[in-house]
Coordinates of C-alpha atoms in Angstrom, one line a residue:
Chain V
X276 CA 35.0 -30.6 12.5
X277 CA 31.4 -31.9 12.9
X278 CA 30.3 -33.9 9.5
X279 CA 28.3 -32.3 6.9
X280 CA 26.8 -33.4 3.6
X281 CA 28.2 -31.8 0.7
X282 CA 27.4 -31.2 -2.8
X283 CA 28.5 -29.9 -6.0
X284 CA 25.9 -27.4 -7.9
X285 CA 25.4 -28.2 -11.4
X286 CA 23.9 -24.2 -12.1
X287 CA 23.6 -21.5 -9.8
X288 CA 19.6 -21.9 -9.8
X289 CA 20.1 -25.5 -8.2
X290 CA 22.6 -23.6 -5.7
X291 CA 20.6 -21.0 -4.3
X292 CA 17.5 -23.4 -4.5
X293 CA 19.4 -25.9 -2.3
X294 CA 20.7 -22.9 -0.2
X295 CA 16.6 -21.6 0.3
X296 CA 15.9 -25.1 1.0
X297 CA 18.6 -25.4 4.2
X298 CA 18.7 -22.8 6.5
X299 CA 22.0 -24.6 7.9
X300 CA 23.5 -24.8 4.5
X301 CA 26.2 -22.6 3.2
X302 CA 27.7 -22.3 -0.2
X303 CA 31.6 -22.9 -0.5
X304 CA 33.8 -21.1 -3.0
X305 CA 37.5 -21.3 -1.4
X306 CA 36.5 -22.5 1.7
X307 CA 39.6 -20.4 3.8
X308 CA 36.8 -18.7 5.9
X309 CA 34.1 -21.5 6.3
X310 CA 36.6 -24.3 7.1
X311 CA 38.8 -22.7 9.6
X312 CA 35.6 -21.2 11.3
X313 CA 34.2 -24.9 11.1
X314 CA 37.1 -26.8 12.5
X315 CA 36.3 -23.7 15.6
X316 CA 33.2 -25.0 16.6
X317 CA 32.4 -21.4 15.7
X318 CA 29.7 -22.9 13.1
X319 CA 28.2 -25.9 11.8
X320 CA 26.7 -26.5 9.0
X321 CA 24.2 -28.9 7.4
X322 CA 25.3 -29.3 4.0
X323 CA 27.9 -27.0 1.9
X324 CA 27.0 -26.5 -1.4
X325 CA 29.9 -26.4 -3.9
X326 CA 29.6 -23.8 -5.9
X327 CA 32.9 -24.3 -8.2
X328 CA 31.6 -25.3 -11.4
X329 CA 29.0 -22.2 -11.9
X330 CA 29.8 -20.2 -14.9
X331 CA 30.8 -17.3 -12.4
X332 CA 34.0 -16.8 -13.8
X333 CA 35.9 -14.0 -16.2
X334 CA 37.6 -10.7 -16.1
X335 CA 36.3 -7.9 -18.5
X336 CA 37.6 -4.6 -18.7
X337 CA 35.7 -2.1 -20.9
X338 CA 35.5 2.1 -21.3
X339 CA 32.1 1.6 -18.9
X340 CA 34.1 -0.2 -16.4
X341 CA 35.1 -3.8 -14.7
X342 CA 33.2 -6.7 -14.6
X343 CA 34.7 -9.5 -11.9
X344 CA 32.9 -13.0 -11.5
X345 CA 32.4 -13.9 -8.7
X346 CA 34.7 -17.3 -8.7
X347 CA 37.8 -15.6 -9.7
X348 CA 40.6 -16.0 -7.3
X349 CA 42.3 -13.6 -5.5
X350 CA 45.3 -14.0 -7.2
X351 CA 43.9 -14.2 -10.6
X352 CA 42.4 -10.5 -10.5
X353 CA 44.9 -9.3 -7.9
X354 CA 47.9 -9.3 -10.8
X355 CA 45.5 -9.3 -14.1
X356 CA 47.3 -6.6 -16.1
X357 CA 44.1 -4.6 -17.1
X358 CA 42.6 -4.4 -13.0
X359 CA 47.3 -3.5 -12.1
X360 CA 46.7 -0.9 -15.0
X361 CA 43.1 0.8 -14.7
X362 CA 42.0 -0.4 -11.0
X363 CA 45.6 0.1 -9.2
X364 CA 44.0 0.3 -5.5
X365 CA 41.8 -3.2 -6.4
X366 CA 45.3 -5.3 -7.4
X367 CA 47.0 -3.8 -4.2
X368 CA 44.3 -4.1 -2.0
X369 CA 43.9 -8.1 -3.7
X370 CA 48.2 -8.5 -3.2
X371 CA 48.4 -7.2 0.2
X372 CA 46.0 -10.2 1.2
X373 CA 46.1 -13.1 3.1
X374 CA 49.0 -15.3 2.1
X375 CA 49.9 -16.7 -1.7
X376 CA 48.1 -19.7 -0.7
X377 CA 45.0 -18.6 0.6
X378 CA 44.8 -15.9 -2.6
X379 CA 45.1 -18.6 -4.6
X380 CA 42.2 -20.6 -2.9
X381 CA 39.6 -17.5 -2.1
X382 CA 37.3 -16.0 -4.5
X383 CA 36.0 -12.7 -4.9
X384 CA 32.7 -13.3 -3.6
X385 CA 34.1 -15.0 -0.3
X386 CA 36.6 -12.3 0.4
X387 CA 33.6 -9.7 0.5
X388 CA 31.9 -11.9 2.8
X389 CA 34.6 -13.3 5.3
X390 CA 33.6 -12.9 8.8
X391 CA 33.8 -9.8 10.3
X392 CA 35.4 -11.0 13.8
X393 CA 37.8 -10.5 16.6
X394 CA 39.8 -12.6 18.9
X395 CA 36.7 -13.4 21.0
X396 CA 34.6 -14.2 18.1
X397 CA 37.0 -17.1 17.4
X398 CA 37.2 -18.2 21.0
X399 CA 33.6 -20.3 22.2
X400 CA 34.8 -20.3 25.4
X401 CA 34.1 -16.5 25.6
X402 CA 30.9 -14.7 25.4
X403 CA 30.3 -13.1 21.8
X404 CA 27.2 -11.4 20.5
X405 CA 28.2 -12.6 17.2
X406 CA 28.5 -15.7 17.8
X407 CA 25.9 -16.6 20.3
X408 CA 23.0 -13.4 19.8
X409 CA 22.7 -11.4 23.4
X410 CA 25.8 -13.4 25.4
X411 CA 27.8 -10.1 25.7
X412 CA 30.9 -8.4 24.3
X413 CA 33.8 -8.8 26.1
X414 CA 35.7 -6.4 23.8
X415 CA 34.4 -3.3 24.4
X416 CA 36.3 -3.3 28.0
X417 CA 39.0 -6.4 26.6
X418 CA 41.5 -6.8 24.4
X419 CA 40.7 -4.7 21.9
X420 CA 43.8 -3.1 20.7
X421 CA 43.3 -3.5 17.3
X422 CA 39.5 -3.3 16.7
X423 CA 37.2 -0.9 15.2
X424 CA 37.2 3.0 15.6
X425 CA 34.1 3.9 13.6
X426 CA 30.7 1.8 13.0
X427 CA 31.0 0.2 16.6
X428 CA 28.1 -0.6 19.1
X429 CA 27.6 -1.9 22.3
X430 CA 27.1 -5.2 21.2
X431 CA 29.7 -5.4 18.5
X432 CA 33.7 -3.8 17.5
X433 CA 34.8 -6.4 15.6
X434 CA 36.9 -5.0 12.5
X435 CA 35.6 -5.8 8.8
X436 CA 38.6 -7.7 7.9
X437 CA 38.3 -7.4 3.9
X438 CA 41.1 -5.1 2.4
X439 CA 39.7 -5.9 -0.8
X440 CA 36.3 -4.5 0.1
X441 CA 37.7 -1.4 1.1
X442 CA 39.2 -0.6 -2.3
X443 CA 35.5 -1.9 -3.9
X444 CA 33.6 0.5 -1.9
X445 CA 36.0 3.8 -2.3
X446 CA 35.8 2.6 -6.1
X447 CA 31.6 2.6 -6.2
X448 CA 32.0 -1.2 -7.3
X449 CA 28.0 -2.9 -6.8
X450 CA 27.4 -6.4 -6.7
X451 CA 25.3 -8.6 -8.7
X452 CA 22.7 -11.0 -6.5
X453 CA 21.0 -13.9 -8.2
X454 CA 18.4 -16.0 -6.0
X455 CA 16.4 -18.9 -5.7
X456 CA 13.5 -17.7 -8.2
X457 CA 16.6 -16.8 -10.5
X458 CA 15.8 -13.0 -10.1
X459 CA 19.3 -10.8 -10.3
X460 CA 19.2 -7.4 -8.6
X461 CA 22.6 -5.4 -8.0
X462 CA 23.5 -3.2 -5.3
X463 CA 26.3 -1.0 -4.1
X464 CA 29.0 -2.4 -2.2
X465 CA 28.5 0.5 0.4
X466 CA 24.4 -0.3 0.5
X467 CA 25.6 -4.2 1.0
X468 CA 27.2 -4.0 4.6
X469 CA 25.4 -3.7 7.7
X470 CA 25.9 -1.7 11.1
X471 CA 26.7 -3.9 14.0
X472 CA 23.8 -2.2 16.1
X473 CA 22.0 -4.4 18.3
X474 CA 22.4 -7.9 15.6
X475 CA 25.9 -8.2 14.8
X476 CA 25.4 -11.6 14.0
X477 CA 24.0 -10.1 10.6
X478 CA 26.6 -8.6 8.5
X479 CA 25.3 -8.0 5.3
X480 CA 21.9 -7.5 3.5
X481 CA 22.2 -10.8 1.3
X482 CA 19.2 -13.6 1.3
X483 CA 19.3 -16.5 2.7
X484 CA 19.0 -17.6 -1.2
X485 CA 21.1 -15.3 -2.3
X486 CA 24.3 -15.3 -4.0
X487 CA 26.9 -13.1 -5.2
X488 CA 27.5 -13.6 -9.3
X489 CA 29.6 -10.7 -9.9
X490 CA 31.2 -7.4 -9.2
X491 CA 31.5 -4.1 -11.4
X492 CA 33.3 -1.2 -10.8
X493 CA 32.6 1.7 -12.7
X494 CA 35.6 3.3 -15.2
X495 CA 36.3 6.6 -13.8
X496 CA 40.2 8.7 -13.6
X497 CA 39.9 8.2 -9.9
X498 CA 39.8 4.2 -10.5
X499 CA 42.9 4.4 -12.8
X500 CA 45.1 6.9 -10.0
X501 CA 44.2 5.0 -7.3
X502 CA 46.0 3.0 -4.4
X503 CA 46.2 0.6 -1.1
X504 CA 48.2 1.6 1.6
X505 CA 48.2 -1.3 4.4
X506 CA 49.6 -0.9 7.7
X507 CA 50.3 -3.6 9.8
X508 CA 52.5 -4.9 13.2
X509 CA 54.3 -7.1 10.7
X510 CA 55.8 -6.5 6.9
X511 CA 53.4 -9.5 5.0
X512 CA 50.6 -11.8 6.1
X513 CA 49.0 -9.8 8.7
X514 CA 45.2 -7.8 8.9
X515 CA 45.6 -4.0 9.0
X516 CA 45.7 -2.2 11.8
X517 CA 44.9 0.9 9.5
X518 CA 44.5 1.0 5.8
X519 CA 43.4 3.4 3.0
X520 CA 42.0 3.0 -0.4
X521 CA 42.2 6.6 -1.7
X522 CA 41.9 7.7 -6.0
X523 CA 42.0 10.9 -7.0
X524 CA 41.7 12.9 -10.5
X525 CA 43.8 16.1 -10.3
X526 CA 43.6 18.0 -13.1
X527 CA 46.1 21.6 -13.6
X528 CA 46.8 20.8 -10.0
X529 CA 43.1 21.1 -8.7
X530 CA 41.2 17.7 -7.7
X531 CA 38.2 17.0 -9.6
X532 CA 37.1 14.0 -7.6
X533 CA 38.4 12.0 -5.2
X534 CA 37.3 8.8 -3.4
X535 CA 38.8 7.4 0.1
X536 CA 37.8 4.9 2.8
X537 CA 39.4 3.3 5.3
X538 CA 40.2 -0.3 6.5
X539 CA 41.1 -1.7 9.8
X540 CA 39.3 0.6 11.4
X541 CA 35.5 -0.1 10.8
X542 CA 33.1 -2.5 11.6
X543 CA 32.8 -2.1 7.8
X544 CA 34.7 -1.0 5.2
X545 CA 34.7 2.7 6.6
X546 CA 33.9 5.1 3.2
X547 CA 34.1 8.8 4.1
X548 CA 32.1 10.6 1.7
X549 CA 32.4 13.9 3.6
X550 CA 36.2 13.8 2.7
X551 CA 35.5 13.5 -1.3
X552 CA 33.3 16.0 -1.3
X553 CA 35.5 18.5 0.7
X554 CA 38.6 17.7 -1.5
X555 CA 37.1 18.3 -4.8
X556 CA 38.0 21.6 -5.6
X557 CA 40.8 21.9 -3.5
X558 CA 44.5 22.0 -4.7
X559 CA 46.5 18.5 -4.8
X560 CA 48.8 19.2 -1.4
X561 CA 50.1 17.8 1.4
X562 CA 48.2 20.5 3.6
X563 CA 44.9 19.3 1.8
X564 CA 45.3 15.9 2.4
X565 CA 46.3 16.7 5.8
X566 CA 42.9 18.6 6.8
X567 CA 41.2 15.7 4.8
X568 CA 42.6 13.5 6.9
X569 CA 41.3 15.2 10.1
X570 CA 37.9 15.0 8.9
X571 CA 38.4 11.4 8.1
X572 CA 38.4 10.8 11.6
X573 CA 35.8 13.1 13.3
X574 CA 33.3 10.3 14.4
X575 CA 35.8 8.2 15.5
X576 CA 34.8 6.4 18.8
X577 CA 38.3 4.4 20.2
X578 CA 38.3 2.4 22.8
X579 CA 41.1 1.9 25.3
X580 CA 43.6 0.1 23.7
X581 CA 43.1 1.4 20.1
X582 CA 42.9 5.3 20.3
X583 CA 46.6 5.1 18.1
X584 CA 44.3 4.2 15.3
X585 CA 42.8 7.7 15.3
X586 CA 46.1 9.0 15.0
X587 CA 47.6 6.2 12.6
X588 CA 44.3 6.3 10.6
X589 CA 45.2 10.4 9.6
X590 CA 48.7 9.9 8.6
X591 CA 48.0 6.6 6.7
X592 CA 45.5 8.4 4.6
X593 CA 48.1 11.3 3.9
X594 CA 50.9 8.8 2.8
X595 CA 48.2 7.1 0.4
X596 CA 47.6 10.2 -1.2
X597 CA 51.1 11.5 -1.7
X598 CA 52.3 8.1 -2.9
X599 CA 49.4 8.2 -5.5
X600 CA 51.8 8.6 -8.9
X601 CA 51.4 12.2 -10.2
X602 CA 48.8 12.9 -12.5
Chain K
X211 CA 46.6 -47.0 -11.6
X212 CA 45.9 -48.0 -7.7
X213 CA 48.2 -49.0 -4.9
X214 CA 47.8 -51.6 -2.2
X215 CA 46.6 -49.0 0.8
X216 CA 43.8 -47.4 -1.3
X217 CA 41.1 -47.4 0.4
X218 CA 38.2 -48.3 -2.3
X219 CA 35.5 -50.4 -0.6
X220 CA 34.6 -54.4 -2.2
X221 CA 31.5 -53.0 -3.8
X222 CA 33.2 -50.2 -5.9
X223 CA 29.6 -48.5 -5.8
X224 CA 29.7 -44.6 -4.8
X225 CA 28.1 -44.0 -1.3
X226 CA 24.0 -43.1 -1.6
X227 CA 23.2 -39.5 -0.5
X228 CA 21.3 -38.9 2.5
X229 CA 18.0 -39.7 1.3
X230 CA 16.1 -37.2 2.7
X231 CA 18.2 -34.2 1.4
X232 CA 18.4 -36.2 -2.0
X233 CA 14.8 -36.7 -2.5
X234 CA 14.4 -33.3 -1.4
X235 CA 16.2 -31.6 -4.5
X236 CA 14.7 -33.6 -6.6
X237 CA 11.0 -32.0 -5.5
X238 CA 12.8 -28.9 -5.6
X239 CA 14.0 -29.3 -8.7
X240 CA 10.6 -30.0 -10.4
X241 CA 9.6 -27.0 -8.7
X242 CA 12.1 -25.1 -10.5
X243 CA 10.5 -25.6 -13.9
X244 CA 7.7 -23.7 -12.4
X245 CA 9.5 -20.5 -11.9
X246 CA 11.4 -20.7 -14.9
X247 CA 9.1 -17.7 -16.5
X248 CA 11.4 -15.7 -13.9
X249 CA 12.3 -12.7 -16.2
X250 CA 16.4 -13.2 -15.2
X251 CA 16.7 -17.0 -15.4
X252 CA 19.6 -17.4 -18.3
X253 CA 17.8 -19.8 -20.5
X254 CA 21.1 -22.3 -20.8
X255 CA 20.3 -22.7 -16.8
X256 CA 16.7 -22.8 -16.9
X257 CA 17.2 -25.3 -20.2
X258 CA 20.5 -27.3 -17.7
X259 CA 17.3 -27.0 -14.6
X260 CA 15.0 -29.1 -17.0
X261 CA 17.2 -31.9 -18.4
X262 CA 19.5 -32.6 -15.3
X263 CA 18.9 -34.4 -12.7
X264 CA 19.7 -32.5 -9.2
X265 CA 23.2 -33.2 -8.2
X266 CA 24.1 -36.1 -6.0
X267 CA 24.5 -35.1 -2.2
X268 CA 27.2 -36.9 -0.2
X269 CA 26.9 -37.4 3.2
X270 CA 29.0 -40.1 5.3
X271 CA 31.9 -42.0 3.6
X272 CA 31.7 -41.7 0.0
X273 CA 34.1 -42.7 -3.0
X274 CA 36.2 -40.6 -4.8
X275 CA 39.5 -40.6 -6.5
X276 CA 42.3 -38.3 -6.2
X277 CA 45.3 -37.6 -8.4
X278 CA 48.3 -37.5 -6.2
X279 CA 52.2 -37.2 -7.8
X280 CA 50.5 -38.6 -11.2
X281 CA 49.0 -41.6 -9.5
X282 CA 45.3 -41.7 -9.4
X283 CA 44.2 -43.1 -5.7
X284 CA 40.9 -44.2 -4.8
X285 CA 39.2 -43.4 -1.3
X286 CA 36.4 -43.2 0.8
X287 CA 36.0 -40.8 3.2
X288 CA 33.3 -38.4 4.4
X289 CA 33.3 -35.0 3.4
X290 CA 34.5 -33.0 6.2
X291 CA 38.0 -34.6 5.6
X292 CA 40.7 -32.4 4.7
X293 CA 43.0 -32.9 1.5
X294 CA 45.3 -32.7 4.2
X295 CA 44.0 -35.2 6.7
X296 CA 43.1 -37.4 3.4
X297 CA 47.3 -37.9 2.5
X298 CA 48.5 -37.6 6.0
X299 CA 46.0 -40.5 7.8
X300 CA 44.6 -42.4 4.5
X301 CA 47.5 -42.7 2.2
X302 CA 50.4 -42.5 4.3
X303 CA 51.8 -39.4 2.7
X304 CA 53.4 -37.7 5.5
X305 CA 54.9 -35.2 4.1
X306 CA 53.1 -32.5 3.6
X307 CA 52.6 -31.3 7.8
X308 CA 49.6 -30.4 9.8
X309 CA 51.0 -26.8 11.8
X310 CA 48.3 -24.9 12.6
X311 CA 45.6 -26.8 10.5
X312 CA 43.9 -23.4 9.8
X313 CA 45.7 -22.1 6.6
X314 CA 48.0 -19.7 9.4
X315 CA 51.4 -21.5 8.9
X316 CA 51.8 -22.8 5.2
X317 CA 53.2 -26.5 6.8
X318 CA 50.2 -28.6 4.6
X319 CA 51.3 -26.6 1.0
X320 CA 50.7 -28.8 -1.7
X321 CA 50.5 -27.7 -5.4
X322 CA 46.6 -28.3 -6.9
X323 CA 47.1 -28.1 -11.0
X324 CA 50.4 -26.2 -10.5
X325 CA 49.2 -23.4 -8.0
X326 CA 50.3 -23.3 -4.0
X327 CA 47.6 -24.0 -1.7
X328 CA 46.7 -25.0 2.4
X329 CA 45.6 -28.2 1.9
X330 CA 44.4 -28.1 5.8
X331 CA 41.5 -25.8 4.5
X332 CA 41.0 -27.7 1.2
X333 CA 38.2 -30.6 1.2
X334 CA 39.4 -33.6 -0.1
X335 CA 35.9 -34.0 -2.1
X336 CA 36.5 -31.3 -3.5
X337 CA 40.1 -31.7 -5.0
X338 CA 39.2 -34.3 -7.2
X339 CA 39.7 -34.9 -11.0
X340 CA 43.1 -32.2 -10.4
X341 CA 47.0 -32.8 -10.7
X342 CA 48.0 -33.1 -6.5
X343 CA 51.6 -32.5 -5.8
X344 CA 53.0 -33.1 -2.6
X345 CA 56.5 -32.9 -1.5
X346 CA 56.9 -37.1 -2.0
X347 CA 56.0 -35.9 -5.5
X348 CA 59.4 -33.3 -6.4
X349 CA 62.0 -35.8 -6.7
X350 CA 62.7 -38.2 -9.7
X351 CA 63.9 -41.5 -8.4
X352 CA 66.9 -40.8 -5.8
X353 CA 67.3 -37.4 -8.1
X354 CA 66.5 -34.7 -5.6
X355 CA 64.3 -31.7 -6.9
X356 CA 66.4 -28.3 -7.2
X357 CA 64.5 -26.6 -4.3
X358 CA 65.1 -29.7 -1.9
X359 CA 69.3 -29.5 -3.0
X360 CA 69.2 -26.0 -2.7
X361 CA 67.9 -26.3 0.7
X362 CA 70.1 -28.6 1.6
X363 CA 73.2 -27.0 0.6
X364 CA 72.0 -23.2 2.0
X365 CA 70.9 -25.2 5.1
X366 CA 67.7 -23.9 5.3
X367 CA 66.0 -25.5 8.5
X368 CA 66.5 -26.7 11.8
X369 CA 63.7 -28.5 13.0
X370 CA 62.6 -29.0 9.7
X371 CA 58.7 -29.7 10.6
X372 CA 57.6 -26.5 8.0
X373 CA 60.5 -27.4 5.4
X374 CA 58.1 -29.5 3.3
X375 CA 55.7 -26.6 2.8
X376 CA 59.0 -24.3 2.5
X377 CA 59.7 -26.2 -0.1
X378 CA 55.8 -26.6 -2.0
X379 CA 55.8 -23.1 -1.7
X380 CA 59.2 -22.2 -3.0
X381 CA 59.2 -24.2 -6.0
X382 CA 55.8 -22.4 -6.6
X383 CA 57.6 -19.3 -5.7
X384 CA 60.1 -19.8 -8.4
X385 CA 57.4 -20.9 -10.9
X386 CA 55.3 -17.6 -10.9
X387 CA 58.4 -15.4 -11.4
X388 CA 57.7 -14.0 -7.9
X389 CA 61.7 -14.6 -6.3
X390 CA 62.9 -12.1 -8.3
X391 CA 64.7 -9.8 -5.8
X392 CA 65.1 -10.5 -2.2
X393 CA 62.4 -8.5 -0.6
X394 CA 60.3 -10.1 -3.6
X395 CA 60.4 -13.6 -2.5
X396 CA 60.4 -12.9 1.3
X397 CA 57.1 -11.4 0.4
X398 CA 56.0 -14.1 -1.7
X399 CA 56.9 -16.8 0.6
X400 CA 55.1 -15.4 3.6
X401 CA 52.3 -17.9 3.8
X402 CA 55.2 -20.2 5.3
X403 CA 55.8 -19.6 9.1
X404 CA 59.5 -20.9 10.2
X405 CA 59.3 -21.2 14.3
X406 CA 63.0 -21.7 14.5
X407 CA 63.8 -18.7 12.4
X408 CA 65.9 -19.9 8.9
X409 CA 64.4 -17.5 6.9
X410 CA 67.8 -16.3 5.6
X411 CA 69.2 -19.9 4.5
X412 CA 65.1 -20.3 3.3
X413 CA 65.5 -17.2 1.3
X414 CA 69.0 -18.1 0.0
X415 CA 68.1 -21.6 -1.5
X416 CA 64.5 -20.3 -2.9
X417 CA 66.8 -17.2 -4.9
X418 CA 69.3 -19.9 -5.7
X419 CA 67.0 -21.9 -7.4
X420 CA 65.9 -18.5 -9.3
X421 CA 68.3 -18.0 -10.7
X422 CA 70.2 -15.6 -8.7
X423 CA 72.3 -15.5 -5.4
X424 CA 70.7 -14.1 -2.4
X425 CA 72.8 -10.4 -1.0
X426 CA 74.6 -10.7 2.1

């Protein structure tokens, strides 16, 4: 790993000034990400800029809804009674994870934004538009068995790799940004991701002074029946080949709103709005999740080796929804 | 307390900061109090902005002092170097095992104020003024730590180069109440990659330990 000077922010306004001031600097939470894509020779940075002792911390649940700083670790929220109880799909999503070391290492913030990569993202000695802007992407024709389905472009398949952002964005959860000039503004998680398009090697909408100070997730009877389903080649410690963050409020059988995206499958977390509106309404049954699950899948654009995704993806999302606990 | 291989230089004095990158904040930081009318700014910060100096950057080989198995051990060493890299090449600690070295295999598991983590992703900068436990750290004089008898007696190992981090990880295992049942711990304990395969005598010693005795 090439050197790097580091430092530890005293508040978050000397953070994100030190961040504006450094276009090679990045901030470090957990580091799981940052250092194992350093050690790669996949980037190098100037200075990190420890952002550990920032008051970015706590877990508050009220009737309005959750409120997650942004230096909570995975495995502090992912087993906090109130998030198991009222936000079931958020603890899965959190448990399902990485391993128990690396939860207890990441933060919330640095989960959201982990690289989105592949196999020849993390290999310099291949061409990668992510990597190194207009060099090619060998995935589209490669080994790309277990990339993305939906959100792909020429330039760009890699899979988002967050399970925990696919629960945040089937459960309308925004995020608050502070930067340099201490402004705040906050923004949905679904607005926060970008298309691959042409610049994959842009991934989100964040500033370079920018910094994530928080997470909320709106209260809602959808957030509290909600759940993760993660499939996987192996039982633990593996990314999803297919998963789904689904909640639904069913009320004398009938659903009165329902939220679902998928993971595993996009190039970000793949929210299908088009499948909550067409269940509301509809009665709470196997054969309605079932045509959901079709829809789910109507854009999807496989390539060779991952067309069992479109498949996979449909009956994942039906199993989430019958293993939701009945209302 | 310090040991004969620490590694603290004659002049005890920390390492300067690069001086560009230093001076640098500290313009930035009087700049600061002239956006502190910014309508957000919490006015502890903007107050913390004022009165602090920016702080120090460390670049190159710079002091600091780590707490390993309740001894405090002084170093210096540049920042890119790993918690990991910092017991293994510094302090002679080999225990704990480089695998992988990118948080994949679970060999470098060391507890950091109780909790299981890769210290081949952790900085050692960065794990300072917290309680370090490596595997030299389990046993009380010749008395062997639960977890290490227990994986003696269930034979869980062959090669025994991932047994150390077995062994981090199963006593942290045991602590969170996360061996429970069988398919609870195997869960629970798969940040820890076993090439040779003795995951069943692994699982048998880490539910031994909790308490209960691992089915078939």
């Amino acid at each position: 790993m090439n050197n790097f000077a580091y430092t530890q922010a005293a508040s978050t306004k000397e953070a994100t000034t030190a961040k504006q001031a450094d276009k090679a600097a990045a901030f470090i939470g957990g580091g799981t990400t940052l250092i194992d894509i350093m050690k790669s020779n996949i980037e190098q940075h100037s200075l990190l800029i420890d952002i550990n002792r920032l008051a970015l911390t706590g877990i508050n649940d009220t009737a309005e809804g959750l409120r997650i700083g942004t230096l909570e670790h995975m495995s502090t929220v992912g087993e906090h009674p109130q998030v198991v109880q009222n936000y079931p799909a958020i603890s899965e999503s959190l448990l399902l994870s990485a391993s128990p070391q690396l939860r207890n290492m990441a933060t919330m913030g640095g989960n959201l934004l982990q690289k989105t990569r592949c196999g020849y993202y993390r290999d310099v000695a291949f061409p990668c538009n992510k990597r190194v802007p207009g060099s090619g992407c060998p995935a589209q024709t490669g080994d790309n068995r277990t990339l993305a389905i939906f959100g792909t472009s020429p330039s760009c398949i890699a899979t988002n790799a967050s399970d925990l952002a696919v629960a945040l964005v089937a459960l309308d959860a925004r995020l608050t940004l502070e930067n340099a000039k201490g402004q705040s503004r906050t923004l949905p998680l679904t607005e926060f991701y970008k298309l691959p398009g042409s610049t994959p090697n842009i991934e989100t909408h964040l500033q370079p002074d920018e910094l994530i100070t928080a997470i909320t997730v709106p209260a809602a009877g959808h957030a509290r029946r909600s759940h993760y389903l993660k499939v996987r080649d192996r039982a633990s410690y593996a990314y999803a080949l297919v998963s789904a963050a689904v909640g639904l409020d069913v009320q004398g059988g009938l659903i009165r709103s329902a939220r679902v995206a998928l993971g595993g499958v996009g190039t970000v977390p793949w929210r299908v709005p088009a499948v909550e509106k067409y269940l509301v309404g509809k009665p709470a049954t196997e054969d309605t999740f079932r045509a959901a699950a079709a829809l789910a899948v109507r854009d999807a654009a496989p390539r060779e080796q991952n067309k069992f995704k479109v498949e996979l993806a449909q009956r994942t999302l039906v199993r989430a929804f019958l293993e939701l606990p009945t209302a | 307390m310090t040991t004969p291989d620490d590694q603290t230089p004659a002049d005890g004095h920390p390492a300067p900061g690069g001086p560009s990158r230093r001076s640098f904040l500290k313009q930035s930081g009087g700049l600061l109090s002239a956006t502190l009318a910014a309508p957000i700014a919490s006015r502890a910060e903007a107050v913390a902005d004022k009165l602090a100096p920016p702080s120090p950057v460390a670049s190159g080989p710079t002091n600091m002092a780590l707490t390993i198995n309740g001894q405090v051990r002084n170093l210096r060493l540049e920042p890119r170097v790993t918690l990991l890299d910092a017991l293994r090449e510094y302090l002679d600690l080999t225990g704990s095992k480089k695998g992988c070295d990118h948080g994949q295999c679970g060999a470098c598991t060391v507890l950091v104020d109780g909790k299981r983590v890769n210290s081949c992703l952790t900085l050692a900068v960065m794990a300072q003024g917290k309680q370090i436990t490596t595997i030299e750290g389990l046993a009380k004089g010749d008395e062997l730590h639960p977890m290490q008898e227990a994986f003696l007696k269930h034979d869980g190992f062959q090669c025994g180069y991932c047994t150390p981090g077995q062994i981090m990880s199963g006593v942290a295992c045991v602590s969170e109440g996360h061996a429970k049942t069988d398919d609870q711990a195997r869960e629970w304990m798969s940040g820890n990659i076993c090439r040779c395969g003795a995951y069943p005598n692994i699982l048998a010693a880490v539910r031994e330990v909790a308490g209960q005795q691992a089915k078939g």
